[in-house]
Structures are given as C-alpha cells and as structure tokens.
XYZ file of C-alpha atoms in Angstrom:
463
model
C 3.208 32.961 15.362
C 5.215 29.813 16.916
C 7.153 27.393 14.577
C 6.257 29.683 11.460
C 9.219 29.004 9.228
C 11.517 27.836 11.898
C 14.680 26.046 11.004
C 13.273 22.724 12.850
C 10.599 23.080 10.241
C 13.000 23.452 6.918
C 15.252 20.458 8.626
C 12.625 18.570 9.098
C 11.439 19.125 5.035
C 14.926 18.095 4.411
C 14.727 15.253 5.932
C 11.915 14.190 4.301
C 13.001 14.935 0.848
C 16.566 13.812 0.913
C 16.851 11.055 2.759
C 15.143 8.832 0.507
C 16.965 9.794 -2.746
C 20.427 10.184 -1.597
C 22.179 8.077 -0.450
C 25.767 7.688 0.202
C 28.195 6.435 3.157
C 31.678 7.415 3.362
C 33.981 8.033 6.675
C 35.673 10.782 8.855
C 38.224 8.729 9.884
C 36.541 6.031 11.957
C 33.101 8.162 11.840
C 30.475 6.789 9.311
C 29.153 9.985 7.357
C 25.738 9.626 5.513
C 22.643 12.021 4.776
C 21.166 11.114 8.095
C 23.828 11.274 10.173
C 24.476 14.970 8.877
C 20.816 15.943 8.974
C 19.350 14.441 12.115
C 22.054 16.118 14.842
C 21.403 19.551 12.923
C 17.086 18.937 13.254
C 17.991 17.918 17.200
C 19.977 21.109 17.774
C 17.956 23.546 15.787
C 14.873 21.794 17.959
C 16.812 22.000 21.200
C 17.566 25.820 20.432
C 14.560 27.242 19.245
C 12.507 25.407 21.970
C 14.551 26.980 24.406
C 13.899 30.805 22.613
C 10.302 29.802 22.105
C 10.101 29.816 18.638
C 8.103 26.613 18.782
C 6.218 24.599 21.158
C 4.917 21.053 21.842
C 1.774 19.845 21.233
C -0.184 17.635 23.575
C 0.436 13.927 21.760
C 0.352 11.614 24.739
C 4.148 10.465 23.741
C 5.415 8.984 27.471
C 4.214 5.225 26.948
C 6.401 5.256 23.748
C 9.254 7.050 25.301
C 9.112 4.549 28.386
C 9.256 1.387 25.947
C 12.305 3.111 23.869
C 14.049 3.842 27.173
C 13.312 -0.023 28.454
C 15.095 -1.227 25.545
C 18.177 1.170 25.608
C 18.646 0.252 29.189
C 18.670 -3.777 28.449
C 20.851 -2.914 24.774
C 23.515 -0.800 27.594
C 23.362 -3.773 30.162
C 23.816 -6.426 26.906
C 27.385 -4.866 26.076
C 29.073 -6.784 28.938
C 28.900 -9.715 26.555
C 29.903 -8.200 23.678
C 33.393 -8.841 22.147
C 33.292 -5.995 19.462
C 32.779 -2.758 21.252
C 32.580 -0.628 18.244
C 29.904 -1.999 16.981
C 27.930 -2.007 20.117
C 28.478 1.381 20.120
C 27.715 2.237 17.005
C 24.231 0.022 16.994
C 23.516 2.023 20.160
C 23.649 5.313 18.477
C 21.775 4.311 15.416
C 19.251 3.479 17.695
C 19.170 6.807 19.361
C 19.352 8.598 16.310
C 15.911 7.005 15.178
C 14.199 7.735 18.809
C 15.398 11.410 19.170
C 14.262 12.144 15.279
C 10.762 10.336 16.131
C 10.193 12.276 19.579
C 11.161 15.680 17.795
C 8.689 15.224 15.061
C 6.067 13.881 16.863
C 6.162 16.545 19.642
C 6.825 19.980 17.803
C 3.457 21.711 17.558
C 3.677 22.398 13.383
C 0.258 23.872 12.117
C -1.746 22.745 9.914
C -0.168 24.439 6.878
C 3.344 23.188 8.002
C 2.016 19.489 7.984
C 0.426 19.892 4.360
C 4.059 21.436 3.011
C 5.768 18.427 4.839
C 3.490 16.054 3.022
C 4.699 18.091 -0.203
C 7.862 17.373 0.278
C 7.693 14.017 1.086
C 5.544 13.407 -1.794
C 7.961 14.670 -4.413
C 10.485 12.559 -2.668
C 8.113 9.585 -3.143
C 7.494 10.490 -6.822
C 11.137 10.839 -7.730
C 12.246 7.546 -6.184
C 9.419 5.568 -8.061
C 10.050 7.176 -11.217
C 13.729 6.274 -10.609
C 13.574 2.653 -9.992
C 11.541 2.544 -13.154
C 13.837 4.077 -15.171
C 16.484 2.057 -13.902
C 14.748 -0.777 -15.317
C 14.027 0.636 -18.552
C 17.380 1.613 -19.034
C 19.291 -1.082 -17.281
C 21.435 0.841 -15.076
C 22.901 -0.262 -11.787
C 20.017 -3.033 -11.797
C 21.002 -5.477 -8.656
C 22.134 -9.369 -10.058
C 21.608 -10.965 -6.693
C 19.132 -13.390 -7.390
C 18.892 -13.743 -11.235
C 19.640 -17.314 -11.248
C 16.341 -17.853 -10.352
C 14.743 -15.194 -13.283
C 14.430 -16.383 -16.758
C 13.628 -13.032 -18.539
C 14.207 -10.001 -16.078
C 17.317 -7.749 -16.712
C 18.062 -7.618 -12.956
C 16.364 -6.838 -9.935
C 15.430 -2.902 -8.760
C 16.516 -0.842 -5.877
C 16.016 2.637 -6.969
C 17.731 4.915 -4.417
C 17.343 2.392 -1.414
C 20.851 0.350 -2.135
C 19.105 -3.272 -2.022
C 15.737 -4.711 -3.444
C 14.764 -6.225 -0.192
C 15.366 -2.825 1.454
C 13.257 -0.746 -1.485
C 10.359 -3.278 -1.621
C 9.739 -2.959 2.447
C 10.061 0.933 1.451
C 7.675 0.534 -0.973
C 4.728 -1.751 0.737
C 5.479 0.878 3.910
C 4.043 3.819 1.609
C 1.652 2.058 -1.135
C -1.427 1.667 1.674
C -1.378 5.487 2.250
C -1.188 6.632 -1.476
C -3.905 3.592 -2.570
C -6.043 5.138 -0.138
C -5.934 8.986 -0.981
C -6.664 7.577 -4.777
C -9.837 5.491 -3.689
C -10.789 7.047 -0.296
C -9.875 10.173 -0.134
C -9.344 12.339 -3.310
C -13.053 13.294 -5.401
C -11.854 14.926 -8.096
C -11.396 12.461 -10.804
C -8.078 14.290 -11.908
C -6.413 13.896 -8.529
C -8.020 10.439 -7.857
C -6.582 9.268 -11.387
C -2.572 10.940 -10.576
C -2.669 9.378 -6.806
C -3.251 6.012 -8.661
C -0.611 6.956 -11.328
C 1.806 6.969 -8.085
C 0.226 4.048 -6.463
C 0.378 2.120 -10.282
C 4.142 3.292 -10.143
C 5.049 1.989 -6.701
C 3.448 -1.534 -7.714
C 5.190 -1.782 -10.468
C 8.354 -1.134 -8.373
C 7.423 -3.946 -6.272
C 7.267 -6.755 -8.838
C 10.733 -5.150 -10.388
C 12.691 -5.667 -7.221
C 10.977 -9.515 -7.270
C 11.191 -9.928 -3.518
C 8.779 -12.778 -3.137
C 7.658 -11.974 0.568
C 7.060 -8.249 -1.014
C 4.637 -9.521 -3.265
C 3.071 -11.521 -1.003
C 2.678 -8.823 1.872
C 1.856 -6.459 -1.079
C -1.238 -8.444 -1.567
C -2.343 -9.479 1.866
C -2.134 -5.414 2.668
C -4.570 -4.760 -0.270
C -7.174 -7.181 1.826
C -6.143 -5.301 5.186
C -7.078 -2.190 3.723
C -10.336 -3.420 2.604
C -11.002 -4.897 5.922
C -10.572 -1.857 7.719
C -12.283 0.583 5.575
C -14.772 -1.458 3.780
C -17.452 1.037 3.148
C -15.284 4.093 1.636
C -13.064 1.282 -0.019
C -15.657 -0.596 -1.941
C -18.117 2.448 -2.318
C -15.100 4.445 -4.214
C -13.309 1.450 -5.803
C -15.999 0.402 -8.275
C -16.428 3.945 -10.238
C -15.713 2.761 -13.860
C -12.463 4.967 -14.016
C -10.819 3.244 -10.734
C -12.114 0.024 -11.996
C -10.242 0.683 -15.401
C -6.994 2.009 -13.641
C -7.073 -1.532 -11.967
C -7.703 -3.653 -14.762
C -4.763 -1.636 -16.874
C -2.837 -1.841 -13.941
C -3.336 -5.810 -13.581
C -3.151 -6.499 -17.178
C 0.390 -4.832 -17.209
C 1.680 -6.795 -14.298
C 0.616 -10.262 -15.673
C 2.820 -9.748 -18.969
C 5.598 -8.312 -17.088
C 8.968 -10.216 -16.982
C 8.918 -13.456 -14.895
C 5.710 -12.672 -12.857
C 3.924 -15.973 -13.432
C 7.005 -17.795 -12.351
C 7.965 -15.774 -9.934
C 4.151 -15.660 -8.451
C 4.422 -19.788 -8.424
C 7.601 -19.786 -6.931
C 6.460 -17.507 -4.071
C 3.309 -20.056 -3.353
C 6.041 -22.616 -3.254
C 8.320 -20.800 -0.750
C 5.135 -19.867 1.641
C 4.181 -23.967 1.380
C 7.793 -25.112 2.108
C 7.903 -22.900 5.124
C 4.411 -24.272 6.419
C 4.710 -27.320 8.802
C 2.860 -29.181 6.612
C 5.045 -28.311 3.339
C 8.223 -29.255 4.831
C 8.831 -32.290 2.731
C 6.048 -33.220 -0.024
C 8.719 -35.246 -2.506
C 7.574 -32.026 -5.265
C 11.393 -31.508 -5.812
C 12.712 -35.213 -6.211
C 9.481 -36.555 -8.216
C 10.207 -36.982 -11.995
C 8.157 -36.126 -15.115
C 5.051 -37.782 -15.335
C 4.187 -40.017 -18.593
C 1.738 -40.650 -20.833
C 0.334 -44.668 -21.637
C 3.607 -45.207 -24.073
C 5.985 -44.011 -21.170
C 7.241 -40.974 -23.127
C 7.739 -38.009 -20.957
C 4.921 -35.377 -21.579
C 6.102 -31.258 -21.684
C 9.377 -32.484 -20.430
C 10.786 -28.957 -21.036
C 8.510 -27.273 -18.834
C 8.574 -29.668 -15.866
C 12.177 -29.381 -16.044
C 12.146 -25.722 -15.840
C 9.324 -26.016 -13.155
C 11.764 -28.314 -11.138
C 14.499 -26.120 -11.519
C 12.488 -23.186 -10.250
C 11.465 -25.606 -7.501
C 14.798 -26.621 -6.616
C 16.227 -23.341 -6.367
C 13.104 -21.854 -4.379
C 13.790 -25.195 -2.038
C 17.679 -24.122 -1.433
C 16.892 -20.481 -0.874
C 14.056 -21.476 1.852
C 16.432 -23.867 3.380
C 19.227 -21.259 3.490
C 17.183 -18.982 4.991
C 15.565 -21.043 7.780
C 19.310 -22.035 8.287
C 20.242 -18.458 8.912
C 17.013 -18.145 11.273
C 18.228 -21.442 13.152
C 21.707 -19.262 13.845
C 20.527 -16.603 15.518
C 17.855 -19.117 17.548
C 20.653 -21.147 18.657
C 22.530 -17.621 19.731
C 19.750 -16.781 21.329
C 19.050 -19.793 23.472
C 22.382 -20.047 24.337
C 22.269 -16.320 25.424
C 18.616 -16.120 27.092
C 19.157 -13.327 29.547
C 21.779 -10.645 27.958
C 22.169 -11.874 24.223
C 25.624 -11.608 22.887
C 25.967 -8.055 22.886
C 23.751 -5.354 21.186
C 25.321 -5.406 17.502
C 27.564 -8.177 18.207
C 25.353 -11.173 15.838
C 27.939 -10.400 13.076
C 30.860 -10.836 15.263
C 29.349 -14.196 16.658
C 28.496 -15.815 13.675
C 31.546 -17.641 12.869
C 32.095 -18.865 16.345
C 28.347 -20.383 15.557
C 28.942 -21.967 12.486
C 32.007 -23.627 13.423
C 30.369 -24.845 16.938
C 26.790 -25.999 15.129
C 28.433 -27.225 11.667
C 24.976 -27.799 10.100
C 24.918 -24.018 10.063
C 27.537 -23.286 7.757
C 25.957 -22.319 4.235
C 29.515 -21.159 2.923
C 29.927 -17.801 3.870
C 32.423 -16.762 6.889
C 29.531 -14.231 7.764
C 25.967 -13.714 7.536
C 23.095 -11.496 8.392
C 20.174 -13.549 10.039
C 17.666 -12.060 7.822
C 15.173 -11.513 10.843
C 15.329 -8.175 12.694
C 13.498 -10.146 15.730
C 16.133 -13.006 15.869
C 18.865 -10.403 15.769
C 17.172 -8.466 18.570
C 17.183 -11.655 20.670
C 20.386 -12.916 20.120
C 22.084 -9.719 20.729
C 20.090 -8.703 23.925
C 18.209 -12.142 25.059
C 14.844 -12.441 25.772
C 14.103 -9.476 28.143
C 15.365 -7.013 25.049
C 13.316 -8.453 22.650
C 10.424 -8.555 24.993
C 11.109 -4.921 25.460
C 11.817 -4.232 21.475
C 8.423 -5.340 20.969
C 6.742 -3.721 23.432
C 7.711 -0.405 21.454
C 5.667 -2.001 18.325
C 3.154 -2.824 20.444
C 2.640 0.590 22.165
C 3.248 2.047 18.717
C 0.235 0.548 16.958
C -2.199 1.153 20.023
C -1.067 4.799 19.673
C -2.577 4.392 16.073
C -5.691 2.782 17.137
C -6.532 5.395 20.064
C -5.560 8.163 17.509
C -8.125 6.584 14.790
C -10.933 7.407 16.560
C -12.472 11.087 16.206
C -10.779 11.632 13.049
C -12.201 13.062 9.858
C -11.689 11.304 6.510
C -8.024 12.234 5.939
C -7.411 11.807 9.556
C -8.805 8.325 9.018
C -6.742 7.845 5.739
C -3.844 8.327 7.614
C -4.403 6.628 10.238
C -4.917 3.499 8.631
C -2.450 4.018 6.013
C 0.225 4.447 8.664
C -1.278 1.184 10.384
C -1.435 -0.873 7.404
C 1.900 0.029 6.145
C 3.495 -0.461 9.364
C 2.148 -3.672 9.576
C 3.710 -4.144 6.287
C 7.030 -3.088 7.685
C 7.006 -5.554 10.771
C 5.958 -8.484 8.805
C 8.909 -8.262 6.099
C 11.303 -7.658 9.033
C 10.842 -11.446 9.619
C 12.647 -12.255 6.166
C 14.734 -9.023 6.466
C 16.904 -7.327 9.174
C 15.180 -3.567 7.868
C 14.505 -2.147 11.333
C 18.547 -2.299 11.321
C 18.981 -0.286 7.890
C 19.832 3.293 8.580
C 18.144 4.929 5.919
C 15.090 2.803 5.895
C 14.496 3.032 9.733
C 14.887 6.694 9.576
C 12.127 6.935 6.965
C 9.962 4.720 9.231
C 10.192 6.493 11.973
C 10.128 9.983 10.755
C 7.182 9.487 8.681
C 5.930 7.847 11.489
C 6.083 10.588 13.968
C 4.604 13.181 11.928
C 2.025 10.892 11.443
C 1.303 10.850 14.746
C 1.722 14.242 15.548
C -0.677 15.282 12.641
C -3.189 12.923 14.111
C -3.270 14.382 17.431
C -3.409 18.106 15.703
C -6.226 16.613 13.663
C -8.364 15.521 16.459
C -8.113 18.244 18.475
C -9.315 20.645 15.841
C -12.280 18.479 14.874
C -13.297 18.265 18.494
C -12.832 22.132 18.719
C -14.762 22.477 15.840
C-alpha cells in the first residue's frame, strides 16, 4: 500500500518528536547546523525519491493558493536583496524561509493514511508532554532558568524556557498548542480518564505559560480561551460544566493564583496594556506620590512604593518596546518599496539609531521585537503585503476545511485556528516568525493538520 512504512513518514515523525525537544546550534565551517537543518533536507530528499518511485501519493488538498502566496513573497524577498548590505544574512534568511515552505508543502500534500496521522499525532504528543514536564522540572529544581527580566519579579527564581531557548519563544509555542489540548480535554474525549489526562497536560502547559513570566503570553492565553468558547460555544459549555471538569479548573486556578509573582505580574500586564492604548499614554500614574491621611502621614507607604517601582519598571519596558517598534517603522518609511534587504534589519540598526538619536536605547544592535515591522523594514510595503497574504490565505484555508468535518475534525480546525491566532498576536511583540525551531514547529504541524482535515472531510463525505 502506498505510504505504508515509508521513509518520509518516519522522518516526519522524527521532525515532530525531535525538533521541539532537541535544540542545538553549531557550525560546520561557515554553515550553521541544527536538528531542523539536518532533518528538513532528509524529509525533502526522501519525499522526492519516494514520490518518483510511486511509494507515496499526493492528496487532493488544494494548496496552490498558499503556494502562490509563498512564491510571491519569495520573489519580493529576492528582489529586496538589491538593497542588502549584508548578503550573507540575506541568503541565510531566504534559505530558512524556503526550508519552512518546502517542509510545509511536503507534509500538507503527502497522502498519509488515517493510521499514520494518528501515529504522527502520538509522536508529537510525546514531545508535547516531554517539553511541558521539562519546563516544570526546570523551575522546581532551578536549573538553566532564564534570569532576564528578574528586576520586575520579587519571588520568582527565574523564567522557564524549557527546550525552546527563550521564555518568549517558549510562551508562543505553549499558546499555539494549548487551544487544541484544551478542546481535546473538554470537547472531544468522552471517557473521564482520558479527559483528566488531557486536562493534566493542559494544566502543565498553563503553568508553564505562567512560569515564562511573559506578560503578552498571559493576556494572549486568556483571550484564546474566550475565542475557543465563541467558536465552539455549544460543545464547550455543555462539557465544561461537568463536575470533574469544573473541579479541575477550580484546582488549576487556585494553584495559579498562589504562584510566585502572579498577582503583581498580572497587574503589571494590565498596566502595560493601558500604557500601550492611546488614552493610556500619559496619565501621571508613575509620577504621583503616595496618598496621605488626614494628618498628612503616608498610608501604606511600603506597599505603594512597591507598586510605584513595578509601574515604573513596566513603563520603562513599554517605552523601550515602543522605541524598538518605531525604529522598524522608520526603516520601513525610509525604504518603502524594497526595504533594506531581506535579513538586513540588524545590519542597518546602528545607522538608524545614529541617524535618529531618539531611537537609541543603549544597544549597538537590537531586535525590532515585531515580526511584521521586521518584514516591512526588510522588504518594503510590497513585501509586507505579500507576507500577510500568506497568513490570510492560510486562515481562509482552515475555515474552508472546517465545514463537513466530524467532531475530531472540528476540534483540530478550531484548535489550529485559535493557536495560529495566538502565534500571530505574539508576533506583534517578538520576532517569532524568524526563530527557526519555533517556526518549523508551526509550519510542520500546520501542514499536517491541513492535510488531515482534507483527508478527514473526504472520508466523511464518502460515508
């Protein structure tokens, strides 16, 4: 039978299991080497060879609109290299982009069997459990914790990044996975034991999001929960009111409430959102002194001084982030057609903070912390438009595939849609789309999910 025990299948399973848990980066001369750089060419070569030998077939998923959007952005990126001052960075960025695209197109179009899709899900599920447990153990035993940002945390030992190198990257990975795991626990599984086991994985991931101490991730996770209820209101509400599910949520929320720095960090997150909103730009909050009672004596001075310190720290972080965004915007505004060249934001950063001194935040080189501004700065407005077109078509494809699905298909579609929305939102405050390990996980699982939805719909229509 075609696709039975093929090398393409085994290498795809290896990608799903190894890429999330095995991070390393080294160089073979000038060539970077990592697990995804090893596995993606192997998957590509295996798929081409086995397709030519007739060992694998292609499914009928209509992927050409996405392929065309990928191609359009590639064309714009290649043309933008005209303005690049660092050709090596441009070539490396384009090569990384091509690796994501090729891997996505392969796993989306290979006609895996139902048993193979379930097998691939189990391999990725094993990686999901490993990554989550590793993150909790990392915090409990205080090893390899990220210490960046601890100036704003009073009680936390550090920030968890598990196997994804950076707490911000890790939080984005978690929020991409959490919606599907929650839907499996509440909506899909009917057996109580299966529900509780899936909920345990969900709870571990929620705890990990908290332990990253990434405020944007906390807000994103909360909003994702609301979006899930909006997208599957009948199924979600009907199942969530079961006593064992309600009790599980109650225990989880109680644990979260008493975790280190959760209350102060939540207030800080809300304050950061307020400062980012136009009406929150200047309200005198930081400059105000402590209130006094009728005798002119300060009330709760120590508590208010701590609050002032937290707000001042948050305000400084918000101002710094907005300055970085402004740097990206200036670069885009000055180079609106082709940008500064694919992969060349960093190469131009020093010139821009010299040209515009108000953009300097004390670093000779710094990320823009916004994937969309990075794309715009490097490829211009045309590049930004073609880049966003990829994701517009991607989301439309999920929506189209959602219809005429059974319960599992709807859970996969809604989970993928919501998780992808989370991923896109967190790219507003980080360059996640340009992190190889994270972006490979995104496009690898997205491609498989779309392929499964096409397969599942065909199977349902054939009944």
